[in-house]
Coordinates of N, CA, C and O in Angstrom, one line a residue:
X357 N 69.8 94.1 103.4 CA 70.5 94.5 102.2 C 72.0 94.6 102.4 O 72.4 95.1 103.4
X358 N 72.7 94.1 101.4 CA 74.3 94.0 101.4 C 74.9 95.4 100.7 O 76.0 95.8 100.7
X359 N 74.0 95.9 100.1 CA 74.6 97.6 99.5 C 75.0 98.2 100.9 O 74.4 97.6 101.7
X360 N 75.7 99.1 101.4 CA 76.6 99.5 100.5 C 78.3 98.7 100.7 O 79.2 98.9 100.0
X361 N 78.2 97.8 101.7 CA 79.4 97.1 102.5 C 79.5 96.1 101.5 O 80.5 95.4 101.7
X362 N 78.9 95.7 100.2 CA 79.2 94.3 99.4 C 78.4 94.5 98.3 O 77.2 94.6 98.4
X363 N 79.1 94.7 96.9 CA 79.0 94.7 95.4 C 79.6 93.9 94.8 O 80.8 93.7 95.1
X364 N 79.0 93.3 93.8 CA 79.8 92.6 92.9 C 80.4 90.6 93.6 O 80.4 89.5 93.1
X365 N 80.6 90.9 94.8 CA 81.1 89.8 95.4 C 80.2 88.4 95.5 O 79.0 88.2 95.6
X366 N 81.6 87.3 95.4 CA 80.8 86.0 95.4 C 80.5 85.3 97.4 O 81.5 85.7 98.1
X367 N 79.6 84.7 98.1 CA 79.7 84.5 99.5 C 81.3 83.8 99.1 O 82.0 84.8 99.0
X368 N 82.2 82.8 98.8 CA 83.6 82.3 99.0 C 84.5 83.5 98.8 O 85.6 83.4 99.3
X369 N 84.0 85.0 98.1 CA 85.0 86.0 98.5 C 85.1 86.6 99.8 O 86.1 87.1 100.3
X370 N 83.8 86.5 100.4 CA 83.7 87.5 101.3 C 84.0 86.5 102.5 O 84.2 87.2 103.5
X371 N 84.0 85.3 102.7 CA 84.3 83.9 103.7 C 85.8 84.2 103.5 O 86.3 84.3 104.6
X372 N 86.7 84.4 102.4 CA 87.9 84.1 102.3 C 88.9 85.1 103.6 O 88.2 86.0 104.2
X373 N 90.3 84.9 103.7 CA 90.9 85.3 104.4 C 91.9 86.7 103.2 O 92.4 86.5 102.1
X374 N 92.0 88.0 103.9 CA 92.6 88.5 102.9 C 94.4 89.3 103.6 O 94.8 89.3 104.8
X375 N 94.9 89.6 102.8 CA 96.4 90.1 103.5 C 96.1 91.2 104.6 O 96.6 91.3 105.7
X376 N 94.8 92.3 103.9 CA 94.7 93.4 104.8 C 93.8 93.0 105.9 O 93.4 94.0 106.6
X377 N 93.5 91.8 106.1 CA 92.7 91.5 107.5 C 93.2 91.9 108.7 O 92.5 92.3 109.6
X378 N 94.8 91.8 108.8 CA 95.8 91.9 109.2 C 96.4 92.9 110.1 O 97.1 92.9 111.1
X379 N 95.9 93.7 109.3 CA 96.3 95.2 109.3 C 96.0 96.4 110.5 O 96.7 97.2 111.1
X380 N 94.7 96.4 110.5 CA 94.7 97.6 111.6 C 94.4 96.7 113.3 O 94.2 95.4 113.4
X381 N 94.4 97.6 114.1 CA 94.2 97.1 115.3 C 93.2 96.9 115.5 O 92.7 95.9 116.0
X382 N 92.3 97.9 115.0 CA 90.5 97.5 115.9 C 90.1 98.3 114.7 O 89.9 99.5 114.6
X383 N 89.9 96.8 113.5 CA 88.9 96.8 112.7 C 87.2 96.9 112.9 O 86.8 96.3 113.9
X384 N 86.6 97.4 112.4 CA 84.9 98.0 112.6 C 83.9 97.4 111.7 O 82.7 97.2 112.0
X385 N 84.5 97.1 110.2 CA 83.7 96.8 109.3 C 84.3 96.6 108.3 O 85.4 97.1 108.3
X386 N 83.9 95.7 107.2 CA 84.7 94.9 106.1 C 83.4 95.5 104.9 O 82.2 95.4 104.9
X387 N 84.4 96.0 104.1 CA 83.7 96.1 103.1 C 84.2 95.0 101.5 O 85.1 94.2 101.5
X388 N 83.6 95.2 100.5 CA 83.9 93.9 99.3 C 83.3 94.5 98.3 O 82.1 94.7 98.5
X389 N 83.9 94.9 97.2 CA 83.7 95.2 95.7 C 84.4 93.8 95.1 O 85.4 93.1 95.4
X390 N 83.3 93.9 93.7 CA 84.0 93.1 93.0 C 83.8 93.1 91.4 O 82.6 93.0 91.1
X391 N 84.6 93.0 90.4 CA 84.2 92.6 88.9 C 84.9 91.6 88.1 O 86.0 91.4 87.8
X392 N 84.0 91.2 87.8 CA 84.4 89.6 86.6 C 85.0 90.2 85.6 O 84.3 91.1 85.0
X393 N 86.6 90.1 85.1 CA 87.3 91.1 83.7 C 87.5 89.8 82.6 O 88.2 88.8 82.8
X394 N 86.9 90.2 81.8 CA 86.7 89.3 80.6 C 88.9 89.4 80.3 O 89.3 90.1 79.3
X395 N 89.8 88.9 80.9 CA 91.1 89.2 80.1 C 91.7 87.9 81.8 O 91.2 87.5 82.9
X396 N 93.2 87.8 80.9 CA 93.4 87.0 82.0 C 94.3 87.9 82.9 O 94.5 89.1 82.6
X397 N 94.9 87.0 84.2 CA 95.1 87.7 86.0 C 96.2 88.7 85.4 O 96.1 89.9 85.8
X398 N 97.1 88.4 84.5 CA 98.5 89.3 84.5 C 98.1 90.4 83.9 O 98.3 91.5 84.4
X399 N 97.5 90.2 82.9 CA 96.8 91.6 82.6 C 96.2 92.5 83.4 O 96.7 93.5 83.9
X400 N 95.1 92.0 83.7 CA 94.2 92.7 85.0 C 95.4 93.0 86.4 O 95.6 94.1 86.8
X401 N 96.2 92.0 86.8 CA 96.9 92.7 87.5 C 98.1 94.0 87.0 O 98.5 95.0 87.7
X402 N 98.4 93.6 85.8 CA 99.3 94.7 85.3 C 98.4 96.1 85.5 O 98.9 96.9 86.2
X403 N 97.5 96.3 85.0 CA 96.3 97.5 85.4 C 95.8 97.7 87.1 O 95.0 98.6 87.3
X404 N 96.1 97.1 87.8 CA 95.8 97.4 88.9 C 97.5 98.1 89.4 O 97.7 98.6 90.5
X405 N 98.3 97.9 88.7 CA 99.5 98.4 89.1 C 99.7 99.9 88.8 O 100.5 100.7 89.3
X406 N 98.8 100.1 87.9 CA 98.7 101.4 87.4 C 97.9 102.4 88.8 O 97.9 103.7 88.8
X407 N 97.4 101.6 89.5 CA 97.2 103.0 90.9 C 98.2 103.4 91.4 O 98.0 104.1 92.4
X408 N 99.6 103.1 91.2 CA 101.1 104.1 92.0 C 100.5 105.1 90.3 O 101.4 105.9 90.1
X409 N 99.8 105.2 89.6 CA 99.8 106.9 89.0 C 98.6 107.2 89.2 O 98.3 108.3 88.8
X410 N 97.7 106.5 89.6 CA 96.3 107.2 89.4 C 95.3 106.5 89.6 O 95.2 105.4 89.1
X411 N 94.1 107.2 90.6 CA 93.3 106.5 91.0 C 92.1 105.6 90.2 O 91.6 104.6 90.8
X412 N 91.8 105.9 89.3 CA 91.2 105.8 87.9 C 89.7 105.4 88.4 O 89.1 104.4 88.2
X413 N 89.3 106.8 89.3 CA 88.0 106.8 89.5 C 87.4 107.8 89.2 O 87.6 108.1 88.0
X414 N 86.5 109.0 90.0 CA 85.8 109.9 89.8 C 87.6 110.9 89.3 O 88.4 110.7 90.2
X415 N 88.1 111.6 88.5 CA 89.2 112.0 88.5 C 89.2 113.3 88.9 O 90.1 113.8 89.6
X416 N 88.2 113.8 88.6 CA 87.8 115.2 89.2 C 87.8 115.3 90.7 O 88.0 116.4 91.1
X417 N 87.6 114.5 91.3 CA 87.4 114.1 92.5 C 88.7 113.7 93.6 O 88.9 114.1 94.7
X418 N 89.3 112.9 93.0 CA 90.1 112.1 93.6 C 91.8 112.3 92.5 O 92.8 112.1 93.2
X419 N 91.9 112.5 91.6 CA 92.4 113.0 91.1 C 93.5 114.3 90.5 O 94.6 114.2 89.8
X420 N 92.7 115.7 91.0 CA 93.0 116.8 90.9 C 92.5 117.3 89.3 O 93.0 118.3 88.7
X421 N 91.5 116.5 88.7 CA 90.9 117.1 87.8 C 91.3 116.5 86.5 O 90.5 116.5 85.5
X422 N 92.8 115.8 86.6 CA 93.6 115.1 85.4 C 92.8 113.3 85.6 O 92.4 112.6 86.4
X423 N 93.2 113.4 83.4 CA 92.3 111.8 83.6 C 93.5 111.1 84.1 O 94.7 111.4 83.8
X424 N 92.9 109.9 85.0 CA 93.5 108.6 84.7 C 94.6 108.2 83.8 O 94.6 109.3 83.3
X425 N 95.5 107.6 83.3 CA 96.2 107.3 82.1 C 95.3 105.8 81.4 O 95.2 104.7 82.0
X426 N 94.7 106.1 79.9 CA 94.1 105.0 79.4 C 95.2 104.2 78.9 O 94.8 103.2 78.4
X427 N 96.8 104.4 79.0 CA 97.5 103.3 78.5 C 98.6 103.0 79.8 O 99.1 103.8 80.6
X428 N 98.7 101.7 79.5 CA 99.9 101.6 80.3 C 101.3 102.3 80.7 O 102.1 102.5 79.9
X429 N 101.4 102.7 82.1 CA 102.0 103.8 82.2 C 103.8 102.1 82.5 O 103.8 101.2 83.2
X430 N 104.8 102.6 81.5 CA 106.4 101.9 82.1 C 106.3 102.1 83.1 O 105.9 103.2 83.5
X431 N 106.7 100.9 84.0 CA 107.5 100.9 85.3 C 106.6 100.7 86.2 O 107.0 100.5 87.4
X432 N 105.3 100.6 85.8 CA 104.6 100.8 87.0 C 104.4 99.9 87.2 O 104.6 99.7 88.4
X433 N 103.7 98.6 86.3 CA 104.4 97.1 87.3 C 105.5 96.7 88.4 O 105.3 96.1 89.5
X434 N 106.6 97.1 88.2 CA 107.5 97.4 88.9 C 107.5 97.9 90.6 O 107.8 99.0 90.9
X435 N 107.2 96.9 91.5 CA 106.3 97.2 92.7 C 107.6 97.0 93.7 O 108.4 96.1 93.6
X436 N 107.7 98.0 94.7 CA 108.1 97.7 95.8 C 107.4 98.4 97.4 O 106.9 99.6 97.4
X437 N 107.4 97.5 98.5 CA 106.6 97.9 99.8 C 107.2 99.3 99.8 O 108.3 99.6 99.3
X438 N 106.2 100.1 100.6 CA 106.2 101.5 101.0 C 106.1 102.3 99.7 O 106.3 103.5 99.6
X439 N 106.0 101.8 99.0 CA 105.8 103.1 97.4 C 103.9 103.4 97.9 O 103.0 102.8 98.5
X440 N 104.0 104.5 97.1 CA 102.8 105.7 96.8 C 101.9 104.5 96.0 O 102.4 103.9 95.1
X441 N 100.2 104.4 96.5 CA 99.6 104.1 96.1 C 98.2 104.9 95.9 O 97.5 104.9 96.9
X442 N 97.7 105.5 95.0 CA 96.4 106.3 94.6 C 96.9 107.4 96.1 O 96.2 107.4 97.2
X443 N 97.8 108.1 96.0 CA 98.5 109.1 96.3 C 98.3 108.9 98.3 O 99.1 109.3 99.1
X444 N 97.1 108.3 98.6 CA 97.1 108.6 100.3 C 97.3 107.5 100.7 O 97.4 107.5 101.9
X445 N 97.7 106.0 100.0 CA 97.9 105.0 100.9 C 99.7 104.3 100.2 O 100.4 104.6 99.2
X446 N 99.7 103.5 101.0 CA 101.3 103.1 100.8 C 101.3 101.4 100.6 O 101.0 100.5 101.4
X447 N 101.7 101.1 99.4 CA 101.9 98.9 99.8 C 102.5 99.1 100.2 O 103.4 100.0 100.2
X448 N 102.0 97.5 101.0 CA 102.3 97.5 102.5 C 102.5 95.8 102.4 O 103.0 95.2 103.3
X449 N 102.2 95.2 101.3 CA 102.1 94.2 100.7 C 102.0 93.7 99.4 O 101.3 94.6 98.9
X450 N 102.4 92.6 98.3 CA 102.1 92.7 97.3 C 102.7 90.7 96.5 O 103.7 90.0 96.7
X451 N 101.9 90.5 95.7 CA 102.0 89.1 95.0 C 101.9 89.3 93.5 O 100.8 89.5 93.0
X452 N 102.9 89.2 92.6 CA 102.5 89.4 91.7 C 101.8 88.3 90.8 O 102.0 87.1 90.8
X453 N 100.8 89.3 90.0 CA 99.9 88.6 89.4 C 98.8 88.2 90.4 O 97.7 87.8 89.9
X454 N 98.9 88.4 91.8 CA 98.0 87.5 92.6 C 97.1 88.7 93.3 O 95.9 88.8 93.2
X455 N 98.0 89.6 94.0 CA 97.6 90.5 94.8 C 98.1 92.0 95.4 O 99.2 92.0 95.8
X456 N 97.6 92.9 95.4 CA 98.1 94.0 96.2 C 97.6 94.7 97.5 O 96.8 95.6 97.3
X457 N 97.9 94.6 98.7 CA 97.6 95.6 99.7 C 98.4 96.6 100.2 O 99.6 96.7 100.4
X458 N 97.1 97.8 100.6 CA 97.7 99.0 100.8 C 97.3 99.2 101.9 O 96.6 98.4 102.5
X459 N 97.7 101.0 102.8 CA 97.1 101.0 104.0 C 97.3 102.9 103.9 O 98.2 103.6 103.5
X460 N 96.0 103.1 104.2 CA 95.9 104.3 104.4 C 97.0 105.4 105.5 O 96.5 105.6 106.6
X461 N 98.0 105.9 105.2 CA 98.5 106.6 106.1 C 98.7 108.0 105.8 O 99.6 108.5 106.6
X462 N 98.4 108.9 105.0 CA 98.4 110.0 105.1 C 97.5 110.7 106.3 O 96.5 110.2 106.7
X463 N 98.1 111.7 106.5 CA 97.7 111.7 108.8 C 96.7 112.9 108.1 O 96.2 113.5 109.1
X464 N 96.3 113.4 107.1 CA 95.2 114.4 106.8 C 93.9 113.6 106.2 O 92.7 113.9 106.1
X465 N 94.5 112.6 105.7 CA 93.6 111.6 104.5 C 92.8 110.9 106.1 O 91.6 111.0 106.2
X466 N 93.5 110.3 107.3 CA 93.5 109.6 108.4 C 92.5 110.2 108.7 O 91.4 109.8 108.5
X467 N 93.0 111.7 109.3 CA 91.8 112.5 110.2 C 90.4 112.5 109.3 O 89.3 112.3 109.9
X468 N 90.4 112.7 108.0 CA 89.2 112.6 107.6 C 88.9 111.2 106.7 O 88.1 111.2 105.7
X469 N 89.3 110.4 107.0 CA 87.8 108.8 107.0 C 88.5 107.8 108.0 O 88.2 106.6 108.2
X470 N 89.3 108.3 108.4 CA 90.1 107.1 109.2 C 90.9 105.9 108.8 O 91.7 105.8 107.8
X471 N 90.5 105.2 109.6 CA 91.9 103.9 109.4 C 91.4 103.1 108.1 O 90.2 102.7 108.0
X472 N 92.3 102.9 106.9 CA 92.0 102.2 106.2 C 92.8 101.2 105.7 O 94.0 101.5 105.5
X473 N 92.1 99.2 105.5 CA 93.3 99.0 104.8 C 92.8 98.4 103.6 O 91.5 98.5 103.5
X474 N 93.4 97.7 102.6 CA 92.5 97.5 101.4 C 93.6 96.6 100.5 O 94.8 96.7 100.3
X475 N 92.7 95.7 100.2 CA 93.9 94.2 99.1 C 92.7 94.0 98.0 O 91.5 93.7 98.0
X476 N 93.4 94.1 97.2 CA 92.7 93.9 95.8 C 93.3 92.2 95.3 O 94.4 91.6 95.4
X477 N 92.7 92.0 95.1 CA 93.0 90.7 94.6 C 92.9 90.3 92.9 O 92.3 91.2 92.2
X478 N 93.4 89.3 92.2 CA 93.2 89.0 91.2 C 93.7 87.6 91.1 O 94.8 87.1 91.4
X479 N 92.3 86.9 90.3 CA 92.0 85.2 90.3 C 91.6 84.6 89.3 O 90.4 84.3 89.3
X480 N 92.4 84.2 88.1 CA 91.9 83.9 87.1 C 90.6 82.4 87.0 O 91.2 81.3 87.0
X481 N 89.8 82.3 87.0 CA 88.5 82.0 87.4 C 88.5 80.8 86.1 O 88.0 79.7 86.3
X482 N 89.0 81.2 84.9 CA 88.8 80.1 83.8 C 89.8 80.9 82.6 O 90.1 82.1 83.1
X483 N 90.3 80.8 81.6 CA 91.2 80.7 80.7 C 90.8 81.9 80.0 O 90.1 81.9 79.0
X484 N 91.4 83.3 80.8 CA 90.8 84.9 80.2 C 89.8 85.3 80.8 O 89.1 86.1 80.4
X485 N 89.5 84.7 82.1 CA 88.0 85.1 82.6 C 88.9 85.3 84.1 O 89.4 84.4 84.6
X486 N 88.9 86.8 84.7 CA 89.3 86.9 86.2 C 88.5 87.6 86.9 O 87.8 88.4 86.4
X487 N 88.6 87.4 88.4 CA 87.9 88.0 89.3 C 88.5 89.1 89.8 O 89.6 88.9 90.4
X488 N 88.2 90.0 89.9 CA 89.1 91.7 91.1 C 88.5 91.6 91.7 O 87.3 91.5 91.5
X489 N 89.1 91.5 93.1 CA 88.4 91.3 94.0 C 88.9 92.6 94.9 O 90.1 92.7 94.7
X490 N 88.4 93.5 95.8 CA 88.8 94.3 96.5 C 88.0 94.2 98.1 O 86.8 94.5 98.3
X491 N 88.8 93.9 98.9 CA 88.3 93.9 100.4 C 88.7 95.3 101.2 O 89.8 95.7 101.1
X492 N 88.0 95.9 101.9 CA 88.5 96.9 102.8 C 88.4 96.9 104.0 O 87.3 96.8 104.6
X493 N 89.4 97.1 104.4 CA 89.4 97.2 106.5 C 88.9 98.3 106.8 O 89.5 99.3 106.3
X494 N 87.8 98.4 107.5 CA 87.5 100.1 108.2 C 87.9 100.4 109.7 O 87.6 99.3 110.2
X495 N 88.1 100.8 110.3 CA 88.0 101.1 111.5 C 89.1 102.1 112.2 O 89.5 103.1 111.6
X496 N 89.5 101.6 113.2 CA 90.0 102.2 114.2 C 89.6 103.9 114.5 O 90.4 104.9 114.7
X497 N 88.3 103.9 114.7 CA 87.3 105.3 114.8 C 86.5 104.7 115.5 O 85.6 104.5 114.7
X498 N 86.0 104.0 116.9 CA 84.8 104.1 117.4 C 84.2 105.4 118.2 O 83.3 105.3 119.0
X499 N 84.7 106.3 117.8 CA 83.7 107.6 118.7 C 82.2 107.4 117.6 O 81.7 106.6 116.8
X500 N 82.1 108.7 118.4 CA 80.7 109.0 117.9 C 81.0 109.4 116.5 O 80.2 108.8 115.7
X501 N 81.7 110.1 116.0 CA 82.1 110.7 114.8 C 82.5 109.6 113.5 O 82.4 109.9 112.3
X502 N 82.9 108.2 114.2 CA 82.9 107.0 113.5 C 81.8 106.5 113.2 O 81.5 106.2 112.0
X503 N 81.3 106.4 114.0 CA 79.7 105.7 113.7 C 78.9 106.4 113.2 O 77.7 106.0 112.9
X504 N 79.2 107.6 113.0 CA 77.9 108.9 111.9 C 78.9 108.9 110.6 O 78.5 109.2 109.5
X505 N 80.1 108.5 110.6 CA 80.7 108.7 108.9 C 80.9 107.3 108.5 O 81.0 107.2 107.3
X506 N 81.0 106.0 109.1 CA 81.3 105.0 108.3 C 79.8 104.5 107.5 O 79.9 103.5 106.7
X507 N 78.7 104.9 107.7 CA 77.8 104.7 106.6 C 77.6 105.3 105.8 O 77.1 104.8 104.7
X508 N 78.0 107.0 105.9 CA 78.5 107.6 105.0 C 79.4 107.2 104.0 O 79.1 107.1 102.9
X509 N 80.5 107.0 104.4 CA 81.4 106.9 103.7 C 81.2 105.2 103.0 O 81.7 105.0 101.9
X510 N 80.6 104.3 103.7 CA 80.5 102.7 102.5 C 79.9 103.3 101.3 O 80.3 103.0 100.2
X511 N 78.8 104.5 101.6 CA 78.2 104.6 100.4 C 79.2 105.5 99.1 O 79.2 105.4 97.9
X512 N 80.1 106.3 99.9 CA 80.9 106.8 98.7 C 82.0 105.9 98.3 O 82.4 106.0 97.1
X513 N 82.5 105.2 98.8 CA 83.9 104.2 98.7 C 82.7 103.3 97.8 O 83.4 102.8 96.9
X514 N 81.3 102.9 97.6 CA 81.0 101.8 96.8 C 80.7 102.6 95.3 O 80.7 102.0 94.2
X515 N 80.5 104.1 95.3 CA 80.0 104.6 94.3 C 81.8 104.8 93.4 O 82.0 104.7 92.2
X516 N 83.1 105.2 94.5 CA 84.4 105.4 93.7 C 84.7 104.0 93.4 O 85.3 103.9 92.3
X517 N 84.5 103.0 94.0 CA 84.9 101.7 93.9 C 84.5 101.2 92.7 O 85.4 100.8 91.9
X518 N 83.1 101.1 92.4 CA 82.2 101.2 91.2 C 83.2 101.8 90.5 O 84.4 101.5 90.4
X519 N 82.5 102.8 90.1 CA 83.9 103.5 89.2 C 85.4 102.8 88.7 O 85.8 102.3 87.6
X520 N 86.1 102.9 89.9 CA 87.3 102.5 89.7 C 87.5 100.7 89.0 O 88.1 100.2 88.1
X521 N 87.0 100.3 89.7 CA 87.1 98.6 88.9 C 86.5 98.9 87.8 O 87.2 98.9 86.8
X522 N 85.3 99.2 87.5 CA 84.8 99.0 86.1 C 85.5 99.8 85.2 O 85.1 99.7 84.0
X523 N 86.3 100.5 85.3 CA 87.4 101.7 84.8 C 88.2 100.5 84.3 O 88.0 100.2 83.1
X524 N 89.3 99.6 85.4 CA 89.9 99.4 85.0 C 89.5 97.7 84.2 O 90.4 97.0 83.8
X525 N 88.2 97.3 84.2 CA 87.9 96.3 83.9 C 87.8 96.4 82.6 O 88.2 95.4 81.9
X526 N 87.3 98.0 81.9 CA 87.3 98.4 80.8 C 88.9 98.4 80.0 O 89.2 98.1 78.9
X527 N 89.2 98.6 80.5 CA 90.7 98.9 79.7 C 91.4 97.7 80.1 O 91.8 97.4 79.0
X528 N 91.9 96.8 80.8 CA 92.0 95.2 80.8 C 91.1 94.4 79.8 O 91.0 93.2 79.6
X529 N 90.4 95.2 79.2 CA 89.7 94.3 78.2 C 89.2 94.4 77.2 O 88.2 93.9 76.7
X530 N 90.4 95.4 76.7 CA 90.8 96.3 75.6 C 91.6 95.1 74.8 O 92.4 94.5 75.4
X531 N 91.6 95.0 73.4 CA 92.5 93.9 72.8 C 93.3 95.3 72.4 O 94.3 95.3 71.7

């Protein structure tokens, strides 16, 4: 079974090469979300730009209780490396219209799930029809403590992941 390390994804997303492959030293496990957004790449990517304000998943959760913003927040297309992404990770990379990666560095967020890195993608597939694609680096945790939380944790990163793309799949496809 591909639950909980692969949702949504096509086998050529998960064969493909991504920015955050790159990224940690001693990767452990690759995980892959994904959703088909009925709108085209600039759009969907303009809404993916919207995580420097907000995670736009469980909000209660991840959050501090406040929703998401359902409209486009100014400026926040407006991308440069090392800015604040869904508050614990930093781009670290970025293409516009094409792609964004981030990398987990807050050293409290670190201690508890570890090394993370993560590139969302966006691929317009046919004329209003795009793919998000989200890949995630896990690792740099092989103790014992790694190997009892990273199946733990695929299964919560697939239920916020859930969430969060179909969140923003919804409102990318909003006329």
């Amino acid at each position: 079974m591909k639950l909980p390390r692969e949702w949504g994804v096509r086998e050529a997303e998960v064969l493909a090469h991504y920015p955050c492959d790159d990224l940690l030293t001693s990767p452990r496990e690759h995980w892959y979300r994904a959703v088909t957004v009925r709108a085209d790449a600039a759009t969907v990517f303009r809404w993916l730009c919207q995580l420097k304000v907000a995670p736009y998943s469980y909000d209660l959760l991840d959050n501090l209780g406040r929703r998401s913003p359902r409209h486009l927040t100014p400026g926040a297309e407006r991308l440069e490396t090392g800015q604040r992404v869904m508050t614990i990770f930093r781009l670290v990379d970025f293409e516009p219209d094409k792609q964004l990666t981030v990398v987990l560095d807050k050293p409290r967020a670190l201690r508890l799930f570890g090394g993370f890195a993560l590139t969302y993608t966006v691929e317009e597939v046919t004329p209003r029809v795009t793919r998000l694609v989200a890949k995630l680096v896990v690792g740099d945790d092989d103790g014992v403590l790694g190997r009892l939380r990273r199946p733990l944790m695929a299964w919560g990163d697939l239920l916020m992941m859930h969430r969060q793309l179909t969140t923003l799949r919804k409102l990318a496809e909003r006329r």
